[in-house]
Short mmCIF file of C-alpha atoms in Angstrom, two decimals:
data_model
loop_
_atom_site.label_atom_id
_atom_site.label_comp_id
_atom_site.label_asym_id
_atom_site.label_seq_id
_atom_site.Cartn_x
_atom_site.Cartn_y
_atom_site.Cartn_z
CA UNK A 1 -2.09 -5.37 18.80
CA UNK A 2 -2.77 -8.83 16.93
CA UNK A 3 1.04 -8.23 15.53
CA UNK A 4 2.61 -8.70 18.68
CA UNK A 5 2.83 -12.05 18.31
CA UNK A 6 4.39 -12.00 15.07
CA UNK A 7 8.13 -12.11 14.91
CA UNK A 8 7.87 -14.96 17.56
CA UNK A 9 5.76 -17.03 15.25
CA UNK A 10 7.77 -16.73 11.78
CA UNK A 11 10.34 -18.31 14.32
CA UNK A 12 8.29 -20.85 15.20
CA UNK A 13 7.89 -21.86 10.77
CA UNK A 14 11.52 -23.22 11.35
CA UNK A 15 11.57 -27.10 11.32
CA UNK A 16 13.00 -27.25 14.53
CA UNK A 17 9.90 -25.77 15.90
CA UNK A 18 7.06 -27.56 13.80
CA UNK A 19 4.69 -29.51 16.11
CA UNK A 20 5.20 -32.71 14.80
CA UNK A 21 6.21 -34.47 18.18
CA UNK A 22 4.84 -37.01 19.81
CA UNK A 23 2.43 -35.18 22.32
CA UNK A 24 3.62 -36.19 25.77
CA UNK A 25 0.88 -36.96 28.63
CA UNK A 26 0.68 -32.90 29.98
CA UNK A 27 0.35 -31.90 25.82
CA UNK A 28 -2.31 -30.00 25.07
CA UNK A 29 -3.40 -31.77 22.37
CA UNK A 30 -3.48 -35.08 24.02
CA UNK A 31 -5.43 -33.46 26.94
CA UNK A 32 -7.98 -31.32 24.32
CA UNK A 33 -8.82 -35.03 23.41
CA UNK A 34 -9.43 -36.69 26.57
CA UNK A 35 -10.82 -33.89 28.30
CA UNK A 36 -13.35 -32.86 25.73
CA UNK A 37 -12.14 -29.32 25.29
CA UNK A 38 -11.45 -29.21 21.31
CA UNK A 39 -11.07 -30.93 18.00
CA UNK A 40 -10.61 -30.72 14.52
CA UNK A 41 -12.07 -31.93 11.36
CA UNK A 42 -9.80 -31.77 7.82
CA UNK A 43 -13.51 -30.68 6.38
CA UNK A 44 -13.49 -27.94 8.38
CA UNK A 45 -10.10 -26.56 7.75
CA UNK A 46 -6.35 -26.83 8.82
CA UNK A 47 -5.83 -24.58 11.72
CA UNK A 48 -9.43 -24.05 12.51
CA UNK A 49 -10.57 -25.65 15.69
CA UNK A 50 -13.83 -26.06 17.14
CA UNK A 51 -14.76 -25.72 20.40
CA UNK A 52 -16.46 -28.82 22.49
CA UNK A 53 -18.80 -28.71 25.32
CA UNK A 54 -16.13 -28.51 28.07
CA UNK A 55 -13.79 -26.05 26.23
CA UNK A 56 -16.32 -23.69 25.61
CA UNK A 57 -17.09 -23.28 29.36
CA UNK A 58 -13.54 -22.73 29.72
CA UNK A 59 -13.10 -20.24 26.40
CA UNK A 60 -16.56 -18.69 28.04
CA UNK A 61 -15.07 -18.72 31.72
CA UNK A 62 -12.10 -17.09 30.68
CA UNK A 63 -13.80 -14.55 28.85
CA UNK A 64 -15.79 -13.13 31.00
CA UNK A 65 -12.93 -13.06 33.29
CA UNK A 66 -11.24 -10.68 30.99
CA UNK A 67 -13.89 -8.32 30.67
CA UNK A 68 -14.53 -8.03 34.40
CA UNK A 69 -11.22 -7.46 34.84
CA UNK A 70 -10.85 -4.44 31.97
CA UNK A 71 -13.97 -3.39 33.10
CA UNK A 72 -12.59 -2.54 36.37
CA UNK A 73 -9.39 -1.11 35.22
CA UNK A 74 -11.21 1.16 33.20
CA UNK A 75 -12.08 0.19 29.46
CA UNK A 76 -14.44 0.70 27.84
CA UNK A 77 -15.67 -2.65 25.27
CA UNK A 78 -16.31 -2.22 21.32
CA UNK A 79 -16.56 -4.64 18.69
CA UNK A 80 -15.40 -4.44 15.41
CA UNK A 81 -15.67 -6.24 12.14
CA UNK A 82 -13.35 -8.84 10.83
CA UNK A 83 -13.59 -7.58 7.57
CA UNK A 84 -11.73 -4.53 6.21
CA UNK A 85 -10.73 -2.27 3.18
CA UNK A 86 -6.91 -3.39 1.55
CA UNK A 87 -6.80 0.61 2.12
CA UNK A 88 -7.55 0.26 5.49
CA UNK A 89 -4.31 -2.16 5.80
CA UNK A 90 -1.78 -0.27 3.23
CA UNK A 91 -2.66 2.72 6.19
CA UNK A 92 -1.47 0.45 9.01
CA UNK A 93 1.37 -0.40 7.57
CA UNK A 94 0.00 -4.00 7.89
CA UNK A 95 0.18 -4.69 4.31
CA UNK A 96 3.23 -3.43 2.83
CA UNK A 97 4.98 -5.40 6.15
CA UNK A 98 2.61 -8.19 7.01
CA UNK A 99 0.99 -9.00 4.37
CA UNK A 100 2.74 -12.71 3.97
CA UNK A 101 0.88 -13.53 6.82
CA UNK A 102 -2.59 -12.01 5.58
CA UNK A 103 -5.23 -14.24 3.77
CA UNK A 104 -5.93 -12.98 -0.08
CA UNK A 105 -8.11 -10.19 -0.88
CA UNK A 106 -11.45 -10.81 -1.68
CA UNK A 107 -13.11 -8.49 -4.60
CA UNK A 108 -16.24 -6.92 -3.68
CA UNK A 109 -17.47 -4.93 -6.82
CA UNK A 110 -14.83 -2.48 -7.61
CA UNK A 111 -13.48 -2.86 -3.70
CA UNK A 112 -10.78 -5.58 -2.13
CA UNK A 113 -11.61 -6.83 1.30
CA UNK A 114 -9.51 -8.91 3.80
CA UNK A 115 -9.92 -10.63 6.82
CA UNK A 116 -8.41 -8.73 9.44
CA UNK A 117 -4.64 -10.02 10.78
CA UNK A 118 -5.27 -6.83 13.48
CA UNK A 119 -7.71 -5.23 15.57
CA UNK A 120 -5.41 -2.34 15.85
CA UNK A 121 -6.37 -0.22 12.34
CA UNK A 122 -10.11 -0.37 13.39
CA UNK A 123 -9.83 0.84 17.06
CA UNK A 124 -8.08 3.82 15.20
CA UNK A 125 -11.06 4.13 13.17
CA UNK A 126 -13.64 4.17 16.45
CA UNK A 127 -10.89 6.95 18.08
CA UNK A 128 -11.32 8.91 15.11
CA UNK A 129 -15.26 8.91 14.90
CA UNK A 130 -15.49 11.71 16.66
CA UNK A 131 -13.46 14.85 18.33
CA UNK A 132 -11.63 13.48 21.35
CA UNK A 133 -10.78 15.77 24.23
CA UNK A 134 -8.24 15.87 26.45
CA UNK A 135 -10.20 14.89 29.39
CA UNK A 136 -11.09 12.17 27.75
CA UNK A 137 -8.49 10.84 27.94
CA UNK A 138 -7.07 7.74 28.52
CA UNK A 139 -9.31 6.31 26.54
CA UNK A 140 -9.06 2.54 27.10
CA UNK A 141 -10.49 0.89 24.78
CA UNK A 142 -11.06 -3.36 24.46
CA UNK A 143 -11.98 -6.17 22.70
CA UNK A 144 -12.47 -9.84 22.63
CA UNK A 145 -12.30 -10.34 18.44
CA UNK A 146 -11.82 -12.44 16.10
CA UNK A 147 -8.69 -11.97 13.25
CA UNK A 148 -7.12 -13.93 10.88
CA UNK A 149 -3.46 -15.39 9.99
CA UNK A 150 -2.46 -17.29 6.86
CA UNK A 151 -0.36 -19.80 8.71
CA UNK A 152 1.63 -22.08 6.85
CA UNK A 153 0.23 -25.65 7.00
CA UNK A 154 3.20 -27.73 7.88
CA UNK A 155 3.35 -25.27 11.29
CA UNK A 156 -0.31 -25.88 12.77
CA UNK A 157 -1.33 -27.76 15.88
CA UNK A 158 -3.57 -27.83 18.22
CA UNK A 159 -4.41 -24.51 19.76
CA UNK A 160 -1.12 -22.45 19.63
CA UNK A 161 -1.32 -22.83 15.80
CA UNK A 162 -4.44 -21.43 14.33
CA UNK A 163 -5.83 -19.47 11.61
CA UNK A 164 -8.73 -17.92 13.34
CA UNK A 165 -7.62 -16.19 16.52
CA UNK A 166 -9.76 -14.92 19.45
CA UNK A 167 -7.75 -11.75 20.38
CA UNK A 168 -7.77 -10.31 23.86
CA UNK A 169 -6.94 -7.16 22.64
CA UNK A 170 -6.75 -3.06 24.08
CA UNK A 171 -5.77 0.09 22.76
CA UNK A 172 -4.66 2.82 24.86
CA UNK A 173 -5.10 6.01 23.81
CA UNK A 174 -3.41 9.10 25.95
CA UNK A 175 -1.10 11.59 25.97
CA UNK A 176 2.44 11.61 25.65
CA UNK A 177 2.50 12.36 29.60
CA UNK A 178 0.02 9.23 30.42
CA UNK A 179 1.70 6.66 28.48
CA UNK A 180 4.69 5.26 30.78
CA UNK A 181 1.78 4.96 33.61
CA UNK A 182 -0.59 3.30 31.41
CA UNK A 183 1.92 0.31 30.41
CA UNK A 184 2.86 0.32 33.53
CA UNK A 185 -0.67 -0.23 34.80
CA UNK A 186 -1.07 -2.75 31.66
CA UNK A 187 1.84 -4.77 33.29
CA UNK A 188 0.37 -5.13 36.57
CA UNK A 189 -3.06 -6.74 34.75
CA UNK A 190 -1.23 -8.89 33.58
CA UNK A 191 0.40 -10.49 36.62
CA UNK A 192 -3.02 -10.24 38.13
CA UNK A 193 -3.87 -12.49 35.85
CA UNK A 194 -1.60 -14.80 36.18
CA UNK A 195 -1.91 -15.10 39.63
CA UNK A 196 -5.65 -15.72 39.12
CA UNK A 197 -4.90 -18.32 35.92
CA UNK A 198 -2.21 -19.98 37.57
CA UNK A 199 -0.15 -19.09 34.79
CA UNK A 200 4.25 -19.17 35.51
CA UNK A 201 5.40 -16.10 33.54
CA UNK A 202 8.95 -17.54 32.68
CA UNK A 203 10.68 -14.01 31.90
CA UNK A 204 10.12 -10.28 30.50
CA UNK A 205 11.71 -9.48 27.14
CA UNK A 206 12.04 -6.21 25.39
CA UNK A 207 11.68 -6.86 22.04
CA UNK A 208 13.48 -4.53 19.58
CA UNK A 209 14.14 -4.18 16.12
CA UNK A 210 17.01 -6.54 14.30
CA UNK A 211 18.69 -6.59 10.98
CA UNK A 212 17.02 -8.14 8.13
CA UNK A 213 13.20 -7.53 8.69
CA UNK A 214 10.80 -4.96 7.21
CA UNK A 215 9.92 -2.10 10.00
CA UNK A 216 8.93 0.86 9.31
CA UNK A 217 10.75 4.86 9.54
CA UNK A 218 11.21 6.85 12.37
CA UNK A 219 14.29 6.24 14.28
CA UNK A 220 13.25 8.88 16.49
CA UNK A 221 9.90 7.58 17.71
CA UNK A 222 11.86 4.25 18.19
CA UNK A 223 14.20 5.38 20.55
CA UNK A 224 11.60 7.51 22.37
CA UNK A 225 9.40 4.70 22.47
CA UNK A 226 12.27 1.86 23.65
CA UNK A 227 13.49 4.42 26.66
CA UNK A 228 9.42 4.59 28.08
CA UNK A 229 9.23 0.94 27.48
CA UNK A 230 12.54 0.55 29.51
CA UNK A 231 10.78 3.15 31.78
CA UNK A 232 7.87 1.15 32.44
CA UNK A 233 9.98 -2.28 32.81
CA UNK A 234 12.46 -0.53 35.96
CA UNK A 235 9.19 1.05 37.34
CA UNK A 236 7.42 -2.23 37.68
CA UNK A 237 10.54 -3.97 38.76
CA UNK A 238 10.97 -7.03 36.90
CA UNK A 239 13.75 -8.21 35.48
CA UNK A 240 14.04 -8.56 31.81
CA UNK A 241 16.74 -8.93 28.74
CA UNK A 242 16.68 -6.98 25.67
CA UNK A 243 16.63 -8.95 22.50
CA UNK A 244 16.77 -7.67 18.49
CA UNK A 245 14.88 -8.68 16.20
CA UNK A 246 12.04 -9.49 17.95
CA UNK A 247 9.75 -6.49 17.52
CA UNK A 248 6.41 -5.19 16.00
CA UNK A 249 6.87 -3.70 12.55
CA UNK A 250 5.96 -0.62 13.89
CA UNK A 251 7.43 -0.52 17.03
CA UNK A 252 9.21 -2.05 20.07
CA UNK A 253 7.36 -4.04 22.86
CA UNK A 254 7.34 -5.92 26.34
CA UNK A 255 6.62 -9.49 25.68
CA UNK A 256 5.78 -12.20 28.85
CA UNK A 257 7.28 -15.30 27.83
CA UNK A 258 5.91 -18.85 28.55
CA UNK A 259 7.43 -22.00 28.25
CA UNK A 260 5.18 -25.32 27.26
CA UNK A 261 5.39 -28.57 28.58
CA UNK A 262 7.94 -29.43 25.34
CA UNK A 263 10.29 -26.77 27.30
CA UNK A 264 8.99 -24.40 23.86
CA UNK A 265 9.08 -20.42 24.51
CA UNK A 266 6.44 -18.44 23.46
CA UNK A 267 5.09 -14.87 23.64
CA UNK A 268 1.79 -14.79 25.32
CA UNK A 269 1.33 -11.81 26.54
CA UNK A 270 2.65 -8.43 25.37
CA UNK A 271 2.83 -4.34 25.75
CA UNK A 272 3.78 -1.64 23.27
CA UNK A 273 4.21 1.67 23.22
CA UNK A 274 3.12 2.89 19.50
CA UNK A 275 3.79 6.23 17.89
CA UNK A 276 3.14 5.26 14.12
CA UNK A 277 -0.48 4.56 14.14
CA UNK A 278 -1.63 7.74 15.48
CA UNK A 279 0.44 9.51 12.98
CA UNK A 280 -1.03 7.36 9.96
CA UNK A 281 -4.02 7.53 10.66
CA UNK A 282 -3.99 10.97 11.60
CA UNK A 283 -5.55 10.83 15.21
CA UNK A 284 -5.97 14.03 17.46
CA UNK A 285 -7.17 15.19 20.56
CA UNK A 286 -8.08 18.90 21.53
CA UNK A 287 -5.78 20.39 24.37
CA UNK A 288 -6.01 22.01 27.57
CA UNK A 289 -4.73 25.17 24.79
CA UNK A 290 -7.40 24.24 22.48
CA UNK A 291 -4.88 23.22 19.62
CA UNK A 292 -5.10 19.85 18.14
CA UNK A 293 -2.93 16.96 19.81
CA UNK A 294 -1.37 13.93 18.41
CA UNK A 295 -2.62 10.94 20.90
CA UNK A 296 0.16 8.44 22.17
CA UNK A 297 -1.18 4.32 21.28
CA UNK A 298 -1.12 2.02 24.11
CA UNK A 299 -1.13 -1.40 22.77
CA UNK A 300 -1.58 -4.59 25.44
CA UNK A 301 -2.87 -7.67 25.62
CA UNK A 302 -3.57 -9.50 29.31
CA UNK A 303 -3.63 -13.16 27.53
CA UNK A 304 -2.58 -12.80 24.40
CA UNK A 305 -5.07 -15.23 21.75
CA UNK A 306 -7.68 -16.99 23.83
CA UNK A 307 -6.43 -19.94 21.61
CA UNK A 308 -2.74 -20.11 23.17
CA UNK A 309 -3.95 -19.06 26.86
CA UNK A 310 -6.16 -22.39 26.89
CA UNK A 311 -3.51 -24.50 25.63
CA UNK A 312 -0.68 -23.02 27.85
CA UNK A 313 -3.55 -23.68 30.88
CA UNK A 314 -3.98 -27.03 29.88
CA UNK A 315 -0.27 -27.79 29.88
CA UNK A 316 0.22 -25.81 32.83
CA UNK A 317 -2.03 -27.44 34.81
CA UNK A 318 -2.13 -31.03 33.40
CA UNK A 319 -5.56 -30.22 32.60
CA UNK A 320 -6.14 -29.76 36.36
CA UNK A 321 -7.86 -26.35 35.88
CA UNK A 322 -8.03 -24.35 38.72
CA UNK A 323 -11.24 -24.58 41.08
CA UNK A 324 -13.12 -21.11 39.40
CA UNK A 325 -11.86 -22.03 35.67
CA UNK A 326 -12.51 -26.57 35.80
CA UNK A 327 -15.41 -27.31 33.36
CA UNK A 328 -16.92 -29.34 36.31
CA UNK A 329 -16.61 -28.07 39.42
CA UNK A 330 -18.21 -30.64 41.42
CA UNK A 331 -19.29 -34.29 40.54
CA UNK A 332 -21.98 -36.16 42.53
CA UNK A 333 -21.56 -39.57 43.08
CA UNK A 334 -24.19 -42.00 44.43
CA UNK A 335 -23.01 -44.97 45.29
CA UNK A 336 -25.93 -47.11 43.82
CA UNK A 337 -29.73 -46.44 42.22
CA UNK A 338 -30.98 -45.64 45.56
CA UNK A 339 -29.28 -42.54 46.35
CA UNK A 340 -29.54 -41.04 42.77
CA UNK A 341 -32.52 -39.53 43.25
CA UNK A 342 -30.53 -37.53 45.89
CA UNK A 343 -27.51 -36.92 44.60
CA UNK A 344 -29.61 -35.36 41.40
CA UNK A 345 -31.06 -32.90 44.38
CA UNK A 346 -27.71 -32.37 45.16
CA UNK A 347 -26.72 -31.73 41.84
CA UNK A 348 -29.89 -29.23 41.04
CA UNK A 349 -28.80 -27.19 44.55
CA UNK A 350 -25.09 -26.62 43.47
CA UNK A 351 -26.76 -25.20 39.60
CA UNK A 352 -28.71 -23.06 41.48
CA UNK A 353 -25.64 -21.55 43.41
CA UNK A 354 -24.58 -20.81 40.07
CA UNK A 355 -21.60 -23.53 40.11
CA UNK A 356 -21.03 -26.35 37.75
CA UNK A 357 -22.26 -29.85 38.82
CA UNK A 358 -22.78 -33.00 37.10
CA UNK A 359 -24.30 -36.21 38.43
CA UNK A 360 -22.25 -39.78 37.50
CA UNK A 361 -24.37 -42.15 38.52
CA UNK A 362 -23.82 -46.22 38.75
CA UNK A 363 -25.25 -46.62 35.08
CA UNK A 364 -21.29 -45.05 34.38
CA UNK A 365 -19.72 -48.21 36.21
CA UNK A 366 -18.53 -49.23 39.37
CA UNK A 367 -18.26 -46.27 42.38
CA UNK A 368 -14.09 -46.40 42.12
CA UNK A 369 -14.78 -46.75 38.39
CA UNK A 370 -16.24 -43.25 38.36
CA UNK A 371 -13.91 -41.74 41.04
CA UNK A 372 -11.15 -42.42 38.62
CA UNK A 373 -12.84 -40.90 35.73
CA UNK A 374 -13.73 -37.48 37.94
CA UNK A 375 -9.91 -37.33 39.10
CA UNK A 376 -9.86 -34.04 37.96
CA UNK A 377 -12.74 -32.45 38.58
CA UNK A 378 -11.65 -30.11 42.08
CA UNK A 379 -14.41 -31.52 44.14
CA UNK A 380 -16.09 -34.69 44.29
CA UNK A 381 -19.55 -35.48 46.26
CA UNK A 382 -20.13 -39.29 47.11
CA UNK A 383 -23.53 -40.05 48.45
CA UNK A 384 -24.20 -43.09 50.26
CA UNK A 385 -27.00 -44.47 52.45
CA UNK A 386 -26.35 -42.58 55.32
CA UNK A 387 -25.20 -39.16 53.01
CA UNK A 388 -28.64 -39.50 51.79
CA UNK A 389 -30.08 -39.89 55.20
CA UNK A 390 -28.79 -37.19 56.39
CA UNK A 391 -28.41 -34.59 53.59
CA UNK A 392 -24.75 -35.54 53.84
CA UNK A 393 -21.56 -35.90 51.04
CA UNK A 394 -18.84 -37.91 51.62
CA UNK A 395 -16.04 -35.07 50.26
CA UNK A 396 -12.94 -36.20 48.10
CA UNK A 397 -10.77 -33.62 46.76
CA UNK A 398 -9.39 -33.42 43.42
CA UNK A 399 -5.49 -33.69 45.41
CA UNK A 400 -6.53 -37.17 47.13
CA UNK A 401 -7.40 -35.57 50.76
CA UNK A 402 -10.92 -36.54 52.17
CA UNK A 403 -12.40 -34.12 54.32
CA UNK A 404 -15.03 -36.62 55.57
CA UNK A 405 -18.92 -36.20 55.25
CA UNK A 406 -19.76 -32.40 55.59
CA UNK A 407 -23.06 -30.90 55.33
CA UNK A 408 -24.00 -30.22 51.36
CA UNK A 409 -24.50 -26.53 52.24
CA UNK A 410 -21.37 -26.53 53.93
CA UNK A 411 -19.80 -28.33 51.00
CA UNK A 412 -21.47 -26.00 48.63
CA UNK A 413 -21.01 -22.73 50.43
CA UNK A 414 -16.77 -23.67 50.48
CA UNK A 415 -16.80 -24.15 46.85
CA UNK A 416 -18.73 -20.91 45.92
CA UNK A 417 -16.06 -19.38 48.09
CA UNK A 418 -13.14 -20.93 46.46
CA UNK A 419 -14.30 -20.17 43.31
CA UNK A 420 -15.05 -16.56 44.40
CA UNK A 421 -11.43 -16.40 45.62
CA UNK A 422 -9.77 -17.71 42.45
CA UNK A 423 -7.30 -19.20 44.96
CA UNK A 424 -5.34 -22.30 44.28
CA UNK A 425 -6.38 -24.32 47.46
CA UNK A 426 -9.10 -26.45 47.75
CA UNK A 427 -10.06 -26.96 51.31
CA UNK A 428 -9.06 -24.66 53.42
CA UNK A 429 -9.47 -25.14 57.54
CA UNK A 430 -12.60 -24.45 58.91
#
């Protein structure tokens, strides 16, 4: 699945596409900066990002949003090494077609081992580690893992150009009969998700093959393939444009397109329908006849790298992350050293409600001083003399309104439920 991505970025190698702009105020690399979400270190590497504080709660946020949502459509979670045999690759396909893009092999005694460019050769391996039946099947299969792109150096930046990827990844494995529903079903997760993230898809694109790239045989399984994809597109009723040259070596695919605050396109999340794996690697199922069956490969990814999907959210939202995704969820503000030891009870109250709260007290600067500084965390708590009096919060949201002094349950109890809504709103009536 980690392919799916990869005609769309050798297009981005051209000049014209090299992030060497200035970053404008909704970049994400400006944002990553201010907001505490990444950086980068020329020790460490070119391309290889860390993770702050605040970005991991997002990366971790997100995550976990992923698997609840596979979980309950149905897959079942592995994990898988990011090491592999060369052999394992010249199988794929990966390296006799990808292999630009692959880091050197590394010798290991009389053995050559690469890090992995795709999670798709080893979730062939776990299908094959036993005899699958057909009732079985689908077999849904995910992971959140890590693989590996030689990227060129005059192309990285920020997030959306890395060479370690976090791939939310799945392989479908069914029958030819299953395999129009199960992209189709892969589709709707997607928009789901969006919804959830925030996220504008900007259009649907079925990518096919083009003239002058390396793909492999089987004109047959590419046609058959292209019609379910086109299938799967009128059944889910999108609209969408057909365009060459854009597909997986091994196959076609449904790509979501985003655009980026620079008014960029990029692929960020993707379906394919994939008849060459199976066959190279042999895979089978036992029939309702009891004769061996070649599987179909269901390929799909809800949000693409976690990488990209953080940098498109930043952009999207201006670093404005929704209410259930924010870093901070709620700030508490007392206005001077003698409500702070109440506002720090405030503070320990939201924790234990399982939401994220920090205290910014007056040893951070003046009160409007630190109201500027929170302007986008959703919800902010300001406890004054008579807040503290009467286990009060002055409430300012994140989009200037001020619902007034509320209760803090109150307060609390409406943020656990906007979080637990993944809505957009912030306040709703009462």
């Amino acid at each position: 699945m980690s392919t799916s991505n990869d005609r769309q970025d050798r297009q981005d190698r051209r000049p014209d596409r090299r992030p060497d702009h200035r970053p404008g105020p909704r970049d994400h690399r400006r944002l990553g900066r201010e907001l505490g979400i990444f950086g980068t270190d020329p020790l460490m590497g070119a391309g290889l990002p860390y993770w702050l504080p605040a970005g991991a709660v997002v990366r971790h946020t997100l995550e976990e949003y992923i698997r609840d949502a596979e979980r309950a459509a149905g897959y079942r979670h592995v994990y898988s090494p990011v090491l592999g045999k060369r052999e394992l690759y010249e199988i794929s396909g990966h390296w006799d077609h990808y292999s630009e893009d692959m880091f050197p092999p590394m010798d290991l005694g009389s053995e050559q081992v690469v890090l992995r460019p795709s999670l798709c050769p080893h979730h062939a391996l776990v299908y094959r580690s036993r005899s699958r039946s057909y009732r079985e099947l689908p077999l849904r299969m995910a992971e959140l893992g890590g693989m590996y792109r030689s990227e060129l150096s005059g192309v990285l930046g920020g997030l959306t150009r890395v060479r370690a990827i976090q791939l939310n990844d799945a392989h479908i494995f069914c029958t030819l009969e299953q395999a129009v529903e199960e992209a189709r079903a892969a589709l709707g997760l997607i928009r789901r998700a969006y919804a959830d993230l925030g996220i504008r898809g900007a259009r649907h694109r079925l990518s096919l093959p083009g003239e002058g790239a390396k793909y492999v045989a089987g004109p047959e399984l590419w046609r058959r393939a292209t019609g379910m994809l086109r299938e799967v597109l009128d059944a889910s009723g999108v609209a969408y444009e057909a365009v060459g040259g854009e597909a997986a070596f091994y196959g076609p695919k449904i790509d979501v397109q985003v655009v980026d605050s620079a008014g960029r396109e990029s692929t960020l999340s993707t379906v394919q329908i994939d008849f060459h794996q199976p066959e190279r690697f042999d895979l089978h199922y036992i029939g309702p006849d009891g004769a061996r069956h070649r599987p179909v490969m269901v390929h799909r990814s809800i949000i693409g790298s976690v990488e990209r999907a953080v940098a498109h959210l930043l952009e999207e939202h201006g670093g404005a992350f929704p209410v259930w995704l924010a870093p901070v969820q709620l700030v508490v503000l007392p206005v001077s050293e003698a409500q702070e030891d109440r506002a720090r009870e405030v503070v320990e109250q939201a924790l234990r409600h399982g939401l994220r709260a920090e205290l910014s007290g007056p040893e951070e600067g003046s009160l409007g001083a630190r109201v500027r500084a929170a302007r986008l965390v959703p919800y902010q708590a300001v406890i004054g003399e008579r807040e503290a009096c009467g286990a009060l919060a002055a409430v300012r949201l994140r989009d200037g309104r001020r619902p007034g002094a509320v209760p803090v349950d109150e307060l609390l109890r409406r943020v656990r439920e906007r979080v637990a809504a993944r809505g957009a709103g912030l306040w709703e009536a009462a």
